[in-house]
Coordinates of C-alpha atoms in Angstrom, one line a residue:
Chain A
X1 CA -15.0 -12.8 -15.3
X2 CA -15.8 -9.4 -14.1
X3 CA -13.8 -6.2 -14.9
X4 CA -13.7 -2.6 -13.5
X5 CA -12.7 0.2 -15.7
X6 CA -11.9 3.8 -14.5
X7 CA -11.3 5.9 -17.3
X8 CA -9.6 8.9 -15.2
X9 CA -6.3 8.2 -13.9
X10 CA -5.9 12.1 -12.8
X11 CA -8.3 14.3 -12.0
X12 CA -7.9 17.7 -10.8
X13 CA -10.6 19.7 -8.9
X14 CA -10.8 23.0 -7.2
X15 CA -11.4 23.1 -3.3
X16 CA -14.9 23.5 -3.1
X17 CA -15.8 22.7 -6.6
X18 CA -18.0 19.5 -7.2
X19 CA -16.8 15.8 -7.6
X20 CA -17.3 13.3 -10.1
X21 CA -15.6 10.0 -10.5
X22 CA -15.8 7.2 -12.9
X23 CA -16.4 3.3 -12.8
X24 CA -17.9 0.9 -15.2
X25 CA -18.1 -2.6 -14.5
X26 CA -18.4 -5.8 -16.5
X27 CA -20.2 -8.9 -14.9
X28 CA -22.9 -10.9 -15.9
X29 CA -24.8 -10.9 -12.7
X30 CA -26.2 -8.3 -10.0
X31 CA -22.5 -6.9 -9.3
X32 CA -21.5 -6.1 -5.8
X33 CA -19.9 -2.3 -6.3
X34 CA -17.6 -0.7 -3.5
X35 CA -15.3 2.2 -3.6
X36 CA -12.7 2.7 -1.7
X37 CA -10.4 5.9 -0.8
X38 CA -6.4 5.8 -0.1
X39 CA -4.1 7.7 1.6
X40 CA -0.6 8.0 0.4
X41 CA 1.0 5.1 2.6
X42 CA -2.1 3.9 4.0
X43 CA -4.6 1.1 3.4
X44 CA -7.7 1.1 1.9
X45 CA -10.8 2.6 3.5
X46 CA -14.6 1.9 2.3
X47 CA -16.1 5.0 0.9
X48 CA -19.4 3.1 0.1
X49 CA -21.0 0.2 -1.0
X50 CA -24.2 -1.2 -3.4
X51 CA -25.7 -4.3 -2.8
X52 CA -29.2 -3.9 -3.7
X53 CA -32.1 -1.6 -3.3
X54 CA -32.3 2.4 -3.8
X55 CA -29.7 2.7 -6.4
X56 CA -28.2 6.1 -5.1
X57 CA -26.0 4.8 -2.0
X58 CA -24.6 7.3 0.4
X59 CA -21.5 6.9 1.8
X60 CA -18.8 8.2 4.3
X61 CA -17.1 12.1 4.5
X62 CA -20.0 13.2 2.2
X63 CA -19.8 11.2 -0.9
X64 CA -22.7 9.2 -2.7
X65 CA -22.4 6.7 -6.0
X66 CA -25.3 5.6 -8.2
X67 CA -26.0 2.6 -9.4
X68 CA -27.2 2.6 -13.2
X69 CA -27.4 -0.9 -14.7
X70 CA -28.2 0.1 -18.3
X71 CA -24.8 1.8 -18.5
X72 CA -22.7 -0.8 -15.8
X73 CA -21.9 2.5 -14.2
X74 CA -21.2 3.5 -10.4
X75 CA -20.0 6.9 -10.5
X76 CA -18.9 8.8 -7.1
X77 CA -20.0 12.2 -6.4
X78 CA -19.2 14.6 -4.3
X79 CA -20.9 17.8 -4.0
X80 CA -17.9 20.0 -2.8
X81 CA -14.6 18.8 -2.1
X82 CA -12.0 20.0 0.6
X83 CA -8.2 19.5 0.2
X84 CA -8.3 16.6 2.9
X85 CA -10.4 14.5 -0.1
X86 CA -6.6 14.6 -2.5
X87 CA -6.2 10.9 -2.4
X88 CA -6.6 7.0 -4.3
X89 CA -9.6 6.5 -5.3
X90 CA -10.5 2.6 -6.1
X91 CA -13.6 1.2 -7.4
X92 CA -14.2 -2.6 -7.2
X93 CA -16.5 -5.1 -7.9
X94 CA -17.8 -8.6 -6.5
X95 CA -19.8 -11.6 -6.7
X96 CA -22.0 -12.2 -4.1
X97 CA -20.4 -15.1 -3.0
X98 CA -17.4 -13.6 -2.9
X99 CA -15.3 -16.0 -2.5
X100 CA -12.5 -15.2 -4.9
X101 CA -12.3 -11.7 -3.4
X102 CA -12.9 -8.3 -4.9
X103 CA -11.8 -7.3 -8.9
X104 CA -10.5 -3.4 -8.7
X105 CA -10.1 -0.5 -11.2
X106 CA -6.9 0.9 -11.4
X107 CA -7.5 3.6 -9.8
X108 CA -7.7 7.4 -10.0
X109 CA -5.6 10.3 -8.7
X110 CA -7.6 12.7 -7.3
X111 CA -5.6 15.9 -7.1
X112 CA -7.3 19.4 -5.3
X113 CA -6.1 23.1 -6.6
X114 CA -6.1 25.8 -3.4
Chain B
X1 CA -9.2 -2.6 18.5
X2 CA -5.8 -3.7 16.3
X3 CA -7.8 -5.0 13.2
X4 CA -5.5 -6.4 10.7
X5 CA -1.8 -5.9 11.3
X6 CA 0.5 -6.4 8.6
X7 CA 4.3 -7.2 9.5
X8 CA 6.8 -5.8 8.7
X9 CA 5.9 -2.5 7.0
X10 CA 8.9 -2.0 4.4
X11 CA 11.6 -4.7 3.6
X12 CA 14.0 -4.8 0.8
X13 CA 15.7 -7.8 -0.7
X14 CA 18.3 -9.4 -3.0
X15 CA 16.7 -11.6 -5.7
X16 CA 16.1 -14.9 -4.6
X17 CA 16.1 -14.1 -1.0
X18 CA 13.0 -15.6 0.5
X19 CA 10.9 -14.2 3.0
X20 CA 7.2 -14.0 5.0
X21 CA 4.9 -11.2 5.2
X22 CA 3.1 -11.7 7.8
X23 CA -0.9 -11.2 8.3
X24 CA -2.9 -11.3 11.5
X25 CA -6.4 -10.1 12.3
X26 CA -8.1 -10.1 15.8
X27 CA -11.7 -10.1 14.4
X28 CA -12.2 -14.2 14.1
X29 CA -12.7 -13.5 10.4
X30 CA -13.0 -16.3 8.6
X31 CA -12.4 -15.3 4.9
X32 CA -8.8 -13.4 4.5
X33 CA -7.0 -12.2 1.2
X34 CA -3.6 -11.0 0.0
X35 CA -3.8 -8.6 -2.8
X36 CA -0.4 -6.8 -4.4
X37 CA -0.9 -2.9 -5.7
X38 CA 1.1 -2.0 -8.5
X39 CA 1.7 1.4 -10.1
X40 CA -1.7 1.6 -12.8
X41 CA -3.0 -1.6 -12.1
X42 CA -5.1 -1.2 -9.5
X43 CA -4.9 -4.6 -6.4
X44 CA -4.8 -8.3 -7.7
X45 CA -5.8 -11.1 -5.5
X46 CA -2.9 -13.1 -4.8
X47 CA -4.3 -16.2 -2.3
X48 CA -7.8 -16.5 -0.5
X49 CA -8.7 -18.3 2.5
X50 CA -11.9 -19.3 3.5
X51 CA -11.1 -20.7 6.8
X52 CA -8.1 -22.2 8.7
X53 CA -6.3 -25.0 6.5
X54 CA -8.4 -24.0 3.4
X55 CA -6.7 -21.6 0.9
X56 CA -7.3 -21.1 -3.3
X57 CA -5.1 -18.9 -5.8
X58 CA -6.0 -15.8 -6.7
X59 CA -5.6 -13.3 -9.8
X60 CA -1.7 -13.3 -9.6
X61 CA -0.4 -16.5 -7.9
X62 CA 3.0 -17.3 -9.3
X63 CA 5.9 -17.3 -6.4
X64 CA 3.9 -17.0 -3.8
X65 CA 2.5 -19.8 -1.2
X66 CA 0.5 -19.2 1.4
X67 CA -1.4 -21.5 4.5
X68 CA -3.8 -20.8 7.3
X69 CA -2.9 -22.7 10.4
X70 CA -5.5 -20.7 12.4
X71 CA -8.2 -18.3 12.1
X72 CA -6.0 -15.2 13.1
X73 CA -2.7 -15.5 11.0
X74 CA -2.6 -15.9 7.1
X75 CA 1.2 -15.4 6.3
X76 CA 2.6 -14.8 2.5
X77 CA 5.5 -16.3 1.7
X78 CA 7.8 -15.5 -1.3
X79 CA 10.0 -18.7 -1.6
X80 CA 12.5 -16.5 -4.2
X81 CA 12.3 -13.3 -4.7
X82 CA 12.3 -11.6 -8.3
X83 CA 12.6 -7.7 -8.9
X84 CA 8.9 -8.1 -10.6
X85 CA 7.4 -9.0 -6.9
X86 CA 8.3 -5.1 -6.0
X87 CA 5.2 -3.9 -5.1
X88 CA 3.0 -2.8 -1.8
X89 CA 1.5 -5.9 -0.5
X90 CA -2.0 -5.4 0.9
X91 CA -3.8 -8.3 3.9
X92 CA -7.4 -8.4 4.1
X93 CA -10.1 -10.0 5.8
X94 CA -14.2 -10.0 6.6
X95 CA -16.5 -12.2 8.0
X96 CA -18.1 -15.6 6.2
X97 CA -21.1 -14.9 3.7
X98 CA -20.1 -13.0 0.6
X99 CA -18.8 -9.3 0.0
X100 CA -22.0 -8.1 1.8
X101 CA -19.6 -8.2 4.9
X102 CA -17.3 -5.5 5.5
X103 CA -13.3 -6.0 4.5
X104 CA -10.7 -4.3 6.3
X105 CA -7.5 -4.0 4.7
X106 CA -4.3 -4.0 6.7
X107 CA -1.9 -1.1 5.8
X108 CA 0.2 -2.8 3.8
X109 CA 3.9 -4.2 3.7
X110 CA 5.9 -2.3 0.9
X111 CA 8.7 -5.0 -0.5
X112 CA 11.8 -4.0 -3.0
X113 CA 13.6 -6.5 -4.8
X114 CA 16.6 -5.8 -5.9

């Protein structure tokens, strides 16, 4: 069975400084990797997604992930965050099939200073 | 453009009240999901459907049954409640063919059990 691991459960970064969040995976095959981003009392929105391909995926509001298979990582990065990025940040993985849904991390607090 | 619409959007109960979250998506998705979101855990797949009148278990199963009558509505029923079902219930859904297609996740229906 696949598993998601996000070692961070806060992170705290200044507004403007640079972003980086962390997801390893375990699954046997080619995993399907996601993140996803949410806001207190919302759903979940899709930040970006891997599949296949160029391993460096760019995504929505200015974030990109890489893919690195030799160490089951898919960190998000962010160049230089802005106060509306303090959210839930969730990365989650899939079979391609997909059929028994999505496995996700626990998540990780992202917290931005003034 | 209403997506998936989760009803109702908080509700408390007594334990072993029953009760029905309801799910419905207006994007004739066939695959649709319930997933609960606890504090540091991350979501857990509760129920799947594939289509209408097809449904498997999930991650976290126990107390909860669901069916899928029709394509639209795939409503989660708690038959009677225990204080270890609080938690923020989350209704998903995407097209057929794998977790290349796109999920949307309702907003969620937060449930207390008292």
């Amino acid at each position: 069975a696949q598993s998601v691991t996000q070692p961070d459960i806060h992170i705290t970064v200044s507004e403007g400084a640079s972003l980086e969040l962390r997801c390893n995976y375990s699954y046997g095959a080619t995993p399907y990797l996601f993140w996803y981003v949410q806001s207190p009392g919302q759903g979940l929105q899709l930040l970006l997604k891997y599949f296949s391909g160029d391993t460096l995926v760019q995504g929505i509001k200015g974030f990109e992930a890489e893919f690195k298979r030799s160490q089951s990582s898919f960190n998000l990065r962010k160049p230089s965050v802005h106060w509306s990025d303090a959210a839930e940040y969730f990365c989650a993985v899939g079979t391609g099939g997909g059929a028994d849904g999505l496995t996700f991390g626990k998540g990780t607090h992202l917290i931005i200073q003034p | 453009n209403a997506g998936v619409t989760q009803t109702p959007k908080f509700q408390v109960l007594k334990t072993g009240q029953s009760m029905t979250l309801q799910c419905a998506q207006d994007m004739n998705h066939e695959y649709m999901s319930w997933y609960r979101q606890d504090p540091g855990m991350g979501l857990r797949l509760i129920h799947y459907s594939v289509g209408a009148g097809i449904t498997d278990q999930g991650e976290v199963p126990n107390g909860y049954n669901v069916s899928r009558s029709t394509t639209e509505d795939f409503p989660l029923r708690l038959l009677s409640a225990a204080p270890s079902q609080t938690s923020v219930y989350f209704c998903a859904s995407r097209r057929q063919g794998g977790n290349n297609q796109p999920q949307h996740f309702g907003d969620g229906t937060r449930l207390s059990i008292l």
